[in-house]
Short mmCIF file of C-alpha atoms in Angstrom, two decimals:
data_model
loop_
_atom_site.label_atom_id
_atom_site.label_comp_id
_atom_site.label_asym_id
_atom_site.label_seq_id
_atom_site.Cartn_x
_atom_site.Cartn_y
_atom_site.Cartn_z
CA UNK G 1 29.18 -82.86 67.93
CA UNK G 2 31.85 -84.84 70.57
CA UNK G 3 34.72 -85.79 69.11
CA UNK G 4 36.54 -88.40 70.71
CA UNK G 5 39.73 -90.46 71.25
CA UNK G 6 39.91 -93.47 71.87
CA UNK G 7 42.98 -95.08 73.64
CA UNK G 8 43.03 -99.18 73.46
CA UNK G 9 41.61 -101.26 71.23
CA UNK G 10 41.05 -104.29 72.98
CA UNK G 11 37.20 -106.13 73.77
CA UNK G 12 36.22 -102.84 75.49
CA UNK G 13 37.48 -100.27 72.71
CA UNK G 14 36.37 -102.54 69.97
CA UNK G 15 32.75 -102.90 70.61
CA UNK G 16 32.42 -98.73 72.17
CA UNK G 17 33.83 -97.96 68.82
CA UNK G 18 31.20 -99.81 66.69
CA UNK G 19 28.61 -98.12 68.69
CA UNK G 20 29.29 -94.85 68.30
CA UNK G 21 29.75 -95.51 64.46
CA UNK G 22 26.35 -94.88 64.30
CA UNK G 23 25.75 -92.44 66.50
CA UNK G 24 24.83 -88.41 64.98
CA UNK G 25 26.14 -86.78 67.95
CA UNK G 26 29.89 -88.46 68.22
CA UNK G 27 32.68 -88.94 66.72
CA UNK G 28 35.79 -90.59 66.86
CA UNK G 29 38.61 -88.93 65.47
CA UNK G 30 41.19 -91.11 66.38
CA UNK G 31 42.21 -94.61 68.16
CA UNK G 32 45.56 -95.32 69.77
CA UNK G 33 47.25 -98.65 70.27
CA UNK G 34 51.10 -98.91 70.87
CA UNK G 35 51.05 -102.15 67.83
CA UNK G 36 50.29 -101.04 64.53
CA UNK G 37 48.72 -104.35 63.92
CA UNK G 38 45.77 -103.40 66.25
CA UNK G 39 44.64 -100.36 64.40
CA UNK G 40 44.11 -102.37 61.48
CA UNK G 41 40.59 -103.22 61.96
CA UNK G 42 39.92 -99.50 62.70
CA UNK G 43 41.55 -97.68 59.57
CA UNK G 44 39.40 -98.20 56.89
CA UNK G 45 37.17 -95.68 59.78
CA UNK G 46 39.54 -93.14 61.06
CA UNK G 47 42.61 -91.82 61.35
CA UNK G 48 45.21 -93.84 63.89
CA UNK G 49 48.05 -93.48 66.13
CA UNK G 50 50.65 -95.71 67.81
CA UNK G 51 52.44 -92.84 69.61
CA UNK G 52 50.54 -91.27 72.51
CA UNK G 53 52.11 -87.53 71.93
CA UNK G 54 50.53 -87.56 69.00
CA UNK G 55 47.36 -88.18 69.54
CA UNK G 56 44.50 -85.52 68.12
CA UNK G 57 42.63 -82.21 70.54
CA UNK G 58 39.31 -83.67 70.53
CA UNK G 59 36.73 -83.38 73.54
CA UNK G 60 36.78 -86.21 75.35
CA UNK G 61 39.76 -89.31 75.69
CA UNK G 62 38.76 -92.45 76.18
CA UNK G 63 40.67 -94.73 78.17
CA UNK G 64 40.10 -98.15 77.60
CA UNK G 65 43.59 -100.14 78.74
CA UNK G 66 44.22 -102.76 81.53
CA UNK G 67 43.47 -101.33 84.88
CA UNK G 68 47.22 -101.57 85.48
CA UNK G 69 47.74 -99.04 83.05
CA UNK G 70 45.47 -96.89 83.28
CA UNK G 71 46.76 -94.29 85.48
CA UNK G 72 50.16 -93.86 84.16
CA UNK G 73 47.83 -93.33 80.32
CA UNK G 74 46.09 -90.82 81.66
CA UNK G 75 49.60 -89.20 83.23
CA UNK G 76 50.73 -89.15 79.38
CA UNK G 77 48.03 -87.81 77.87
CA UNK G 78 47.54 -85.20 80.83
CA UNK G 79 48.80 -82.02 78.77
CA UNK G 80 45.94 -82.59 76.65
CA UNK G 81 42.80 -79.90 77.21
CA UNK G 82 39.49 -82.71 76.41
CA UNK G 83 37.83 -84.38 79.54
CA UNK G 84 40.11 -87.72 79.54
CA UNK G 85 38.09 -90.90 81.04
CA UNK G 86 38.46 -94.32 81.74
CA UNK G 87 36.25 -97.27 81.45
CA UNK G 88 37.35 -99.11 84.36
CA UNK G 89 34.92 -100.23 87.20
CA UNK G 90 37.75 -100.33 89.98
CA UNK G 91 39.87 -97.65 89.19
CA UNK G 92 39.29 -94.60 91.37
CA UNK G 93 38.66 -91.32 89.61
CA UNK G 94 42.07 -89.72 88.44
CA UNK G 95 44.10 -86.93 89.86
CA UNK G 96 46.29 -86.36 86.74
CA UNK G 97 44.23 -84.21 85.14
CA UNK G 98 41.92 -81.05 85.81
CA UNK G 99 38.95 -82.81 83.60
CA UNK G 100 38.91 -86.88 85.11
CA UNK G 101 35.84 -88.77 84.89
CA UNK G 102 34.89 -92.05 84.69
CA UNK G 103 32.62 -93.58 81.77
CA UNK G 104 32.11 -97.16 83.04
CA UNK G 105 30.15 -99.82 81.36
CA UNK G 106 28.90 -102.17 83.99
CA UNK G 107 28.46 -105.92 81.59
CA UNK G 108 31.22 -108.17 81.14
CA UNK G 109 32.36 -108.10 77.03
CA UNK G 110 33.43 -111.00 75.22
CA UNK G 111 35.33 -110.46 71.92
CA UNK G 112 32.75 -111.97 68.96
CA UNK G 113 29.54 -111.42 70.71
CA UNK G 114 27.17 -108.29 69.72
CA UNK G 115 26.30 -106.22 72.35
CA UNK G 116 23.46 -104.11 72.69
CA UNK G 117 24.69 -100.86 74.73
CA UNK G 118 21.04 -99.52 75.18
CA UNK G 119 20.81 -101.87 77.73
CA UNK G 120 23.33 -101.43 79.27
CA UNK G 121 24.43 -98.75 82.28
CA UNK G 122 26.93 -96.47 82.70
CA UNK G 123 28.04 -95.35 85.56
CA UNK G 124 29.65 -91.87 85.09
CA UNK G 125 31.74 -89.98 87.32
CA UNK G 126 33.59 -86.56 86.80
CA UNK G 127 36.39 -84.26 88.79
CA UNK G 128 34.76 -81.33 87.50
CA UNK G 129 31.12 -80.62 87.34
CA UNK G 130 31.05 -78.86 84.75
CA UNK G 131 31.56 -81.63 82.43
CA UNK G 132 28.78 -84.02 83.41
CA UNK G 133 26.86 -82.49 80.30
CA UNK G 134 28.77 -83.64 77.66
CA UNK G 135 29.85 -86.68 79.33
CA UNK G 136 26.07 -87.50 80.18
CA UNK G 137 25.34 -86.56 76.06
CA UNK G 138 27.83 -89.15 75.51
CA UNK G 139 26.99 -91.96 77.75
CA UNK G 140 23.35 -91.55 76.51
CA UNK G 141 23.83 -91.60 72.74
CA UNK G 142 24.83 -95.12 73.11
CA UNK G 143 23.04 -96.49 76.28
CA UNK G 144 19.18 -95.84 78.17
CA UNK G 145 20.49 -96.66 81.23
CA UNK G 146 22.88 -93.67 82.18
CA UNK G 147 23.50 -93.13 85.91
CA UNK G 148 26.19 -91.24 87.90
CA UNK G 149 28.02 -92.58 90.75
CA UNK G 150 30.71 -91.37 93.19
CA UNK G 151 34.49 -93.65 93.34
CA UNK G 152 32.98 -94.08 96.95
CA UNK G 153 29.58 -95.37 95.21
CA UNK G 154 31.50 -97.81 92.75
CA UNK G 155 33.59 -99.64 95.62
CA UNK G 156 29.79 -101.01 97.47
CA UNK G 157 28.84 -101.49 93.27
CA UNK G 158 31.93 -103.90 93.22
CA UNK G 159 30.62 -104.86 96.67
CA UNK G 160 27.14 -105.73 95.70
CA UNK G 161 27.59 -107.13 92.22
CA UNK G 162 30.30 -110.11 93.44
CA UNK G 163 26.90 -111.20 95.76
CA UNK G 164 24.24 -110.20 92.65
CA UNK G 165 26.91 -112.20 90.41
CA UNK G 166 29.46 -114.18 91.70
CA UNK G 167 27.61 -115.83 94.30
CA UNK G 168 24.40 -116.03 92.23
CA UNK G 169 26.62 -118.20 89.64
CA UNK G 170 27.77 -120.19 92.97
CA UNK G 171 24.25 -121.16 93.70
CA UNK G 172 23.93 -121.88 89.72
CA UNK G 173 27.06 -124.14 90.61
CA UNK G 174 26.02 -126.06 93.25
CA UNK G 175 22.69 -126.73 92.10
CA UNK G 176 23.61 -128.25 88.64
CA UNK G 177 26.00 -130.51 90.74
CA UNK G 178 23.13 -131.59 92.43
CA UNK G 179 21.57 -132.41 89.39
CA UNK G 180 24.16 -134.15 88.16
CA UNK G 181 24.10 -136.50 90.66
CA UNK G 182 21.04 -137.43 90.28
CA UNK G 183 20.71 -137.77 86.85
CA UNK G 184 19.10 -134.59 86.30
CA UNK G 185 19.50 -132.94 83.27
CA UNK G 186 20.56 -129.22 84.74
CA UNK G 187 18.30 -127.36 81.87
CA UNK G 188 15.31 -128.44 83.31
CA UNK G 189 16.15 -125.39 85.68
CA UNK G 190 17.02 -122.89 82.93
CA UNK G 191 13.44 -121.42 82.55
CA UNK G 192 13.09 -120.74 86.23
CA UNK G 193 16.75 -119.28 86.61
CA UNK G 194 15.91 -116.85 83.67
CA UNK G 195 11.97 -115.79 85.68
CA UNK G 196 13.88 -115.63 88.69
CA UNK G 197 16.61 -113.48 87.34
CA UNK G 198 14.51 -111.09 85.54
CA UNK G 199 11.85 -111.01 88.46
CA UNK G 200 14.32 -109.57 90.92
CA UNK G 201 15.27 -106.83 87.98
CA UNK G 202 11.09 -105.71 88.02
CA UNK G 203 10.40 -105.99 91.89
CA UNK G 204 12.44 -105.60 94.98
CA UNK G 205 14.00 -108.88 95.63
CA UNK G 206 13.16 -109.18 99.07
CA UNK G 207 9.37 -109.09 97.95
CA UNK G 208 9.06 -111.91 96.15
CA UNK G 209 11.45 -113.88 98.50
CA UNK G 210 9.86 -117.26 97.92
CA UNK G 211 10.87 -121.41 99.16
CA UNK G 212 10.98 -123.56 102.31
CA UNK G 213 12.86 -120.99 104.13
CA UNK G 214 10.79 -117.66 103.85
CA UNK G 215 7.42 -119.87 104.67
CA UNK G 216 9.41 -121.33 107.63
CA UNK G 217 8.72 -124.51 106.49
CA UNK G 218 11.01 -126.77 109.20
CA UNK G 219 9.32 -130.45 107.53
CA UNK G 220 10.81 -129.32 104.08
CA UNK G 221 14.34 -128.00 105.35
CA UNK G 222 15.06 -130.61 107.40
CA UNK G 223 14.31 -133.09 104.47
CA UNK G 224 16.45 -130.81 102.22
CA UNK G 225 19.65 -131.30 104.38
CA UNK G 226 18.69 -135.00 104.84
CA UNK G 227 19.34 -134.53 101.24
CA UNK G 228 22.51 -133.06 100.94
CA UNK G 229 25.63 -134.84 100.83
CA UNK G 230 28.72 -132.08 100.71
CA UNK G 231 29.49 -130.69 103.98
CA UNK G 232 30.06 -127.01 102.33
CA UNK G 233 26.56 -127.23 101.00
CA UNK G 234 24.74 -128.04 103.99
CA UNK G 235 26.74 -125.40 105.69
CA UNK G 236 25.26 -122.68 102.98
CA UNK G 237 21.91 -124.27 103.32
CA UNK G 238 22.01 -123.59 106.79
CA UNK G 239 23.24 -120.00 106.86
CA UNK G 240 21.36 -118.72 104.00
CA UNK G 241 18.06 -120.26 105.06
CA UNK G 242 18.21 -118.71 108.57
CA UNK G 243 19.33 -115.77 107.46
CA UNK G 244 16.35 -115.55 105.11
CA UNK G 245 14.41 -116.04 108.22
CA UNK G 246 16.03 -113.60 110.39
CA UNK G 247 15.35 -111.01 107.15
CA UNK G 248 11.87 -111.54 107.15
CA UNK G 249 11.15 -111.77 111.12
CA UNK H 1 -6.34 -136.64 68.30
CA UNK H 2 -5.93 -136.66 72.36
CA UNK H 3 -8.88 -136.52 74.24
CA UNK H 4 -8.53 -134.39 77.95
CA UNK H 5 -10.16 -132.98 81.02
CA UNK H 6 -9.21 -130.35 82.96
CA UNK H 7 -9.65 -130.92 86.59
CA UNK H 8 -9.49 -127.72 87.98
CA UNK H 9 -9.76 -123.89 87.13
CA UNK H 10 -6.94 -121.98 88.47
CA UNK H 11 -3.42 -120.34 87.52
CA UNK H 12 -2.44 -123.52 86.10
CA UNK H 13 -5.34 -125.06 84.09
CA UNK H 14 -5.88 -121.60 82.60
CA UNK H 15 -2.69 -120.66 81.11
CA UNK H 16 -2.69 -125.31 80.42
CA UNK H 17 -6.19 -125.11 78.70
CA UNK H 18 -5.62 -121.65 76.41
CA UNK H 19 -2.38 -123.25 75.13
CA UNK H 20 -3.90 -126.70 74.35
CA UNK H 21 -6.72 -124.56 72.08
CA UNK H 22 -4.10 -124.29 69.77
CA UNK H 23 -2.94 -127.65 69.33
CA UNK H 24 -3.73 -129.64 66.66
CA UNK H 25 -3.59 -133.50 67.89
CA UNK H 26 -5.42 -132.76 71.74
CA UNK H 27 -9.03 -131.52 72.68
CA UNK H 28 -9.89 -130.77 75.99
CA UNK H 29 -12.88 -132.19 76.32
CA UNK H 30 -14.34 -131.07 79.49
CA UNK H 31 -13.69 -128.86 82.17
CA UNK H 32 -14.56 -129.55 86.11
CA UNK H 33 -14.49 -127.32 88.81
CA UNK H 34 -16.96 -127.71 92.06
CA UNK H 35 -18.40 -123.95 91.57
CA UNK H 36 -20.32 -123.07 88.58
CA UNK H 37 -19.30 -119.68 88.19
CA UNK H 38 -15.08 -120.57 88.17
CA UNK H 39 -16.43 -122.54 84.78
CA UNK H 40 -18.04 -119.41 83.14
CA UNK H 41 -14.63 -118.56 81.68
CA UNK H 42 -14.18 -121.98 79.64
CA UNK H 43 -18.21 -122.28 78.40
CA UNK H 44 -17.66 -120.56 75.49
CA UNK H 45 -14.66 -123.10 74.71
CA UNK H 46 -15.87 -126.43 76.02
CA UNK H 47 -18.37 -128.44 77.96
CA UNK H 48 -18.22 -128.15 81.70
CA UNK H 49 -19.27 -129.89 85.35
CA UNK H 50 -19.18 -129.23 88.39
CA UNK H 51 -19.53 -133.12 89.19
CA UNK H 52 -16.49 -135.34 89.57
CA UNK H 53 -18.54 -138.59 89.09
CA UNK H 54 -20.32 -136.34 85.71
CA UNK H 55 -16.77 -136.54 84.18
CA UNK H 56 -16.68 -137.59 80.53
CA UNK H 57 -14.72 -140.71 79.31
CA UNK H 58 -10.79 -139.25 77.95
CA UNK H 59 -7.87 -140.29 77.41
CA UNK H 60 -5.96 -138.53 80.42
CA UNK H 61 -7.38 -136.25 83.02
CA UNK H 62 -4.64 -133.32 84.35
CA UNK H 63 -5.11 -132.60 87.87
CA UNK H 64 -4.62 -128.50 88.79
CA UNK H 65 -5.54 -128.99 92.15
CA UNK H 66 -3.79 -127.36 95.28
CA UNK H 67 -0.95 -129.80 96.79
CA UNK H 68 -3.30 -131.13 99.51
CA UNK H 69 -6.49 -132.32 97.67
CA UNK H 70 -4.61 -133.82 94.30
CA UNK H 71 -4.41 -137.20 95.97
CA UNK H 72 -8.12 -136.52 97.32
CA UNK H 73 -9.26 -135.47 94.05
CA UNK H 74 -7.74 -138.86 92.23
CA UNK H 75 -9.20 -141.30 93.90
CA UNK H 76 -12.56 -139.64 93.20
CA UNK H 77 -11.59 -139.74 90.02
CA UNK H 78 -9.98 -143.26 89.89
CA UNK H 79 -12.91 -145.38 88.57
CA UNK H 80 -12.61 -143.53 84.81
CA UNK H 81 -10.16 -145.81 82.23
CA UNK H 82 -7.58 -142.84 80.87
CA UNK H 83 -4.35 -141.64 82.41
CA UNK H 84 -4.94 -139.71 85.83
CA UNK H 85 -1.88 -136.99 86.01
CA UNK H 86 -1.64 -134.21 88.22
CA UNK H 87 0.39 -131.05 87.70
CA UNK H 88 2.23 -130.75 91.15
CA UNK H 89 5.76 -130.85 91.88
CA UNK H 90 5.83 -132.33 95.33
CA UNK H 91 3.42 -134.72 94.99
CA UNK H 92 4.55 -138.04 94.44
CA UNK H 93 3.37 -140.30 91.26
CA UNK H 94 -0.73 -141.68 93.21
CA UNK H 95 -1.20 -145.07 93.48
CA UNK H 96 -4.56 -144.80 93.29
CA UNK H 97 -5.19 -145.77 89.62
CA UNK H 98 -3.34 -147.98 87.58
CA UNK H 99 -2.97 -145.55 85.13
CA UNK H 100 -1.01 -142.32 87.15
CA UNK H 101 1.09 -139.78 85.77
CA UNK H 102 2.88 -136.77 86.50
CA UNK H 103 2.38 -133.60 84.54
CA UNK H 104 4.58 -131.25 86.18
CA UNK H 105 5.51 -127.70 84.17
CA UNK H 106 8.19 -126.52 86.38
CA UNK H 107 7.70 -122.21 86.30
CA UNK H 108 6.02 -120.35 88.31
CA UNK H 109 2.27 -119.04 86.62
CA UNK H 110 0.46 -115.62 87.17
CA UNK H 111 -2.99 -114.99 86.65
CA UNK H 112 -2.35 -112.31 83.72
CA UNK H 113 0.75 -113.40 82.69
CA UNK H 114 0.47 -114.68 79.64
CA UNK H 115 2.81 -117.52 79.67
CA UNK H 116 4.96 -119.24 76.90
CA UNK H 117 5.04 -123.04 77.21
CA UNK H 118 7.13 -123.62 74.49
CA UNK H 119 10.21 -122.72 76.93
CA UNK H 120 8.89 -124.46 79.52
CA UNK H 121 9.97 -127.75 81.17
CA UNK H 122 7.83 -130.60 81.37
CA UNK H 123 8.83 -133.03 83.88
CA UNK H 124 6.06 -136.51 83.53
CA UNK H 125 6.52 -139.92 85.05
CA UNK H 126 4.36 -142.50 84.58
CA UNK H 127 3.17 -145.50 86.44
CA UNK H 128 2.71 -147.73 83.53
CA UNK H 129 5.44 -147.51 80.67
CA UNK H 130 3.18 -147.89 78.12
CA UNK H 131 1.27 -144.15 78.99
CA UNK H 132 4.40 -142.88 78.70
CA UNK H 133 3.88 -142.13 74.57
CA UNK H 134 0.43 -140.48 75.57
CA UNK H 135 2.04 -138.86 77.64
CA UNK H 136 5.59 -137.50 76.03
CA UNK H 137 2.93 -136.36 72.98
CA UNK H 138 1.10 -134.31 75.24
CA UNK H 139 3.59 -132.35 76.44
CA UNK H 140 5.08 -132.25 72.99
CA UNK H 141 2.60 -130.24 71.62
CA UNK H 142 2.83 -127.58 73.96
CA UNK H 143 6.38 -127.73 75.29
CA UNK H 144 9.94 -127.95 73.05
CA UNK H 145 11.32 -129.31 76.96
CA UNK H 146 10.08 -132.49 77.86
CA UNK H 147 11.77 -134.79 80.58
CA UNK H 148 11.38 -137.62 82.16
CA UNK H 149 11.67 -137.67 85.70
CA UNK H 150 11.39 -140.06 88.47
CA UNK H 151 9.79 -138.78 92.16
CA UNK H 152 12.90 -139.80 93.58
CA UNK H 153 14.40 -136.85 91.09
CA UNK H 154 12.27 -134.52 91.47
CA UNK H 155 12.39 -134.08 94.97
CA UNK H 156 16.27 -133.49 93.90
CA UNK H 157 15.08 -131.22 91.64
CA UNK H 158 13.77 -129.34 94.34
CA UNK H 159 16.41 -129.27 96.10
CA UNK H 160 18.51 -127.47 93.14
CA UNK H 161 16.02 -125.62 92.83
CA UNK H 162 16.22 -123.78 96.15
CA UNK H 163 19.98 -123.42 95.27
CA UNK H 164 18.98 -122.49 91.98
CA UNK H 165 15.87 -120.07 92.88
CA UNK H 166 15.44 -119.19 96.15
CA UNK H 167 18.95 -118.36 97.39
CA UNK H 168 19.86 -116.83 94.08
CA UNK H 169 16.95 -114.66 95.04
CA UNK H 170 18.17 -113.98 98.15
CA UNK H 171 21.76 -113.19 96.87
CA UNK H 172 19.99 -110.14 94.92
CA UNK H 173 18.37 -109.21 97.98
CA UNK H 174 21.70 -109.20 100.01
CA UNK H 175 22.66 -106.98 96.91
CA UNK H 176 19.99 -104.55 97.22
CA UNK H 177 20.08 -104.01 100.95
CA UNK H 178 23.53 -102.67 99.57
CA UNK H 179 22.86 -101.01 96.73
CA UNK H 180 19.65 -98.93 99.36
CA UNK H 181 22.47 -98.28 102.00
CA UNK H 182 24.57 -96.63 99.91
CA UNK H 183 22.28 -94.55 97.55
CA UNK H 184 23.16 -96.94 94.48
CA UNK H 185 20.31 -97.64 92.37
CA UNK H 186 19.90 -101.40 92.28
CA UNK H 187 18.50 -100.70 88.68
CA UNK H 188 22.58 -100.50 87.29
CA UNK H 189 22.79 -103.72 88.39
CA UNK H 190 20.42 -105.41 86.24
CA UNK H 191 21.75 -106.04 82.97
CA UNK H 192 24.64 -107.91 84.50
CA UNK H 193 22.26 -109.96 86.47
CA UNK H 194 20.23 -111.12 83.24
CA UNK H 195 23.38 -111.84 81.40
CA UNK H 196 24.63 -114.28 84.48
CA UNK H 197 21.69 -115.96 84.58
CA UNK H 198 21.59 -116.35 80.48
CA UNK H 199 25.43 -117.49 80.85
CA UNK H 200 24.69 -119.86 83.32
CA UNK H 201 22.10 -121.52 80.90
CA UNK H 202 24.07 -121.73 78.37
CA UNK H 203 27.34 -123.15 80.21
CA UNK H 204 28.36 -125.11 82.87
CA UNK H 205 28.32 -122.65 85.95
CA UNK H 206 31.47 -123.83 87.21
CA UNK H 207 33.09 -123.53 83.95
CA UNK H 208 32.02 -119.28 84.10
CA UNK H 209 32.73 -118.84 88.09
CA UNK H 210 33.93 -114.89 88.06
CA UNK H 211 35.06 -113.02 91.25
CA UNK H 212 38.02 -112.32 93.82
CA UNK H 213 37.13 -115.47 95.72
CA UNK H 214 38.24 -117.59 92.05
CA UNK H 215 41.13 -115.95 91.52
CA UNK H 216 41.91 -116.20 95.42
CA UNK H 217 42.14 -112.16 95.57
CA UNK H 218 43.08 -112.05 99.22
CA UNK H 219 43.00 -108.38 99.25
CA UNK H 220 39.75 -107.52 97.58
CA UNK H 221 37.94 -110.58 99.68
CA UNK H 222 39.26 -108.56 102.83
CA UNK H 223 38.32 -105.22 101.30
CA UNK H 224 34.88 -106.39 101.07
CA UNK H 225 34.58 -107.61 104.42
CA UNK H 226 35.71 -104.56 105.86
CA UNK H 227 33.06 -102.90 103.88
CA UNK H 228 30.50 -105.21 105.22
CA UNK H 229 28.36 -104.25 108.49
CA UNK H 230 25.27 -106.81 108.43
CA UNK H 231 26.68 -109.78 110.42
CA UNK H 232 24.58 -112.33 108.49
CA UNK H 233 26.02 -111.05 105.33
CA UNK H 234 29.45 -110.91 106.80
CA UNK H 235 29.51 -115.05 107.66
CA UNK H 236 27.48 -115.64 104.11
CA UNK H 237 30.31 -113.56 102.12
CA UNK H 238 32.82 -115.96 104.05
CA UNK H 239 31.70 -118.83 103.66
CA UNK H 240 31.03 -118.66 100.05
CA UNK H 241 34.51 -117.21 99.14
CA UNK H 242 36.11 -120.39 101.54
CA UNK H 243 33.57 -122.88 99.73
CA UNK H 244 34.13 -121.46 95.97
CA UNK H 245 37.98 -121.81 96.57
CA UNK H 246 37.23 -125.41 98.30
CA UNK H 247 35.55 -126.12 94.94
CA UNK H 248 37.98 -124.66 92.78
CA UNK H 249 41.31 -126.69 94.19
#
């Protein structure tokens, strides 16, 4: 049985708490928040405290607070013997404890949307290899997708996510703009959008690239460029088309 | 009861045929292909023919042949009285018949992957308004998403799909490249990729744009640019970041 203390009561903490409620090998023995009222939803399930100096002895402390407060929170509980793990993707492995760790679920969480952790990847890192097994056990008790990723790799992963998510969303946004301009409901593209995403997770995206660029179909490319009014969008169409051609040369 | 003749036996024809097998208001009374052997899988269900001059009288003829052969096939059956519809997204509404139509399922089809037509949008167009009801009934018997889209709009839709699918896939491809370079399994991003796609179909993508660009987080942007080695990717990161900033100004 892994005894765990949860530090924080926000979205990530709340979702994790509910996920661990039903696991057999993990028990959340205490939840901390500096405000008593934030602890109310947890009180019927487990012990709570508003003071970091009052936290119980545990195998692992999971810090789910805003990025800017992770380091100072970890420092305040560094007197404890268990593993001190944080859940932030952009905070490096901390040096304040001999048993620091990262326990980072790579997904966006909304307060009232239920989460199936089974499909959410956990990116783990430890300062002490001896802690790998416990941390992995913790993650595997709620998720099927568990990875050990170093702080350096995590930075690159963040960059990769900008392309795969933020920039992808911007492509959707341009697409919606073109639809709106022409009174075509953007909804028409929903099935294709979901299928494209699904295909990329089952294949190497490079291998399943389709469209006029990879076919070097200059007639269609020119025809498309002629139809774009927005100067930014035209530049983007040109640059991405050329880059796809370069990648497949 | 709508009587239908299916012209062609490729992916689209095969998937449509199976979908219409279970509908109550549509009957595929005949399937055509110029090769006898291509008709074998259909023979146990319905009549078949290898000659366009032998096709039966029907309410609607659905042409599912390669784009380049659509016009000539339609011409050959233009002596028929029913609606002559084609299923290609890039072929305009034909002028060879008084009852031309477009019956275009906006999705990619693979031979052995089962298709749930319910979620696949059908883009319809007719040369004759009086045919709208029949064509709509045909589409609604297998799909929940039926739209009337003009040939002019269909062109814009094709452009919009380049952004929402082809360019999106290229973003995935760049992301995979960055992961590979740093020994991070691309699979880590699968959940986030699917969630991003899903979110875009439930919201206006512009409203749910996240990432350093929309936050104007220059520190992170510069940090990311410093990490990109590939010249194309660096240009793309710069241009998309600037364009996101412009869009949200």
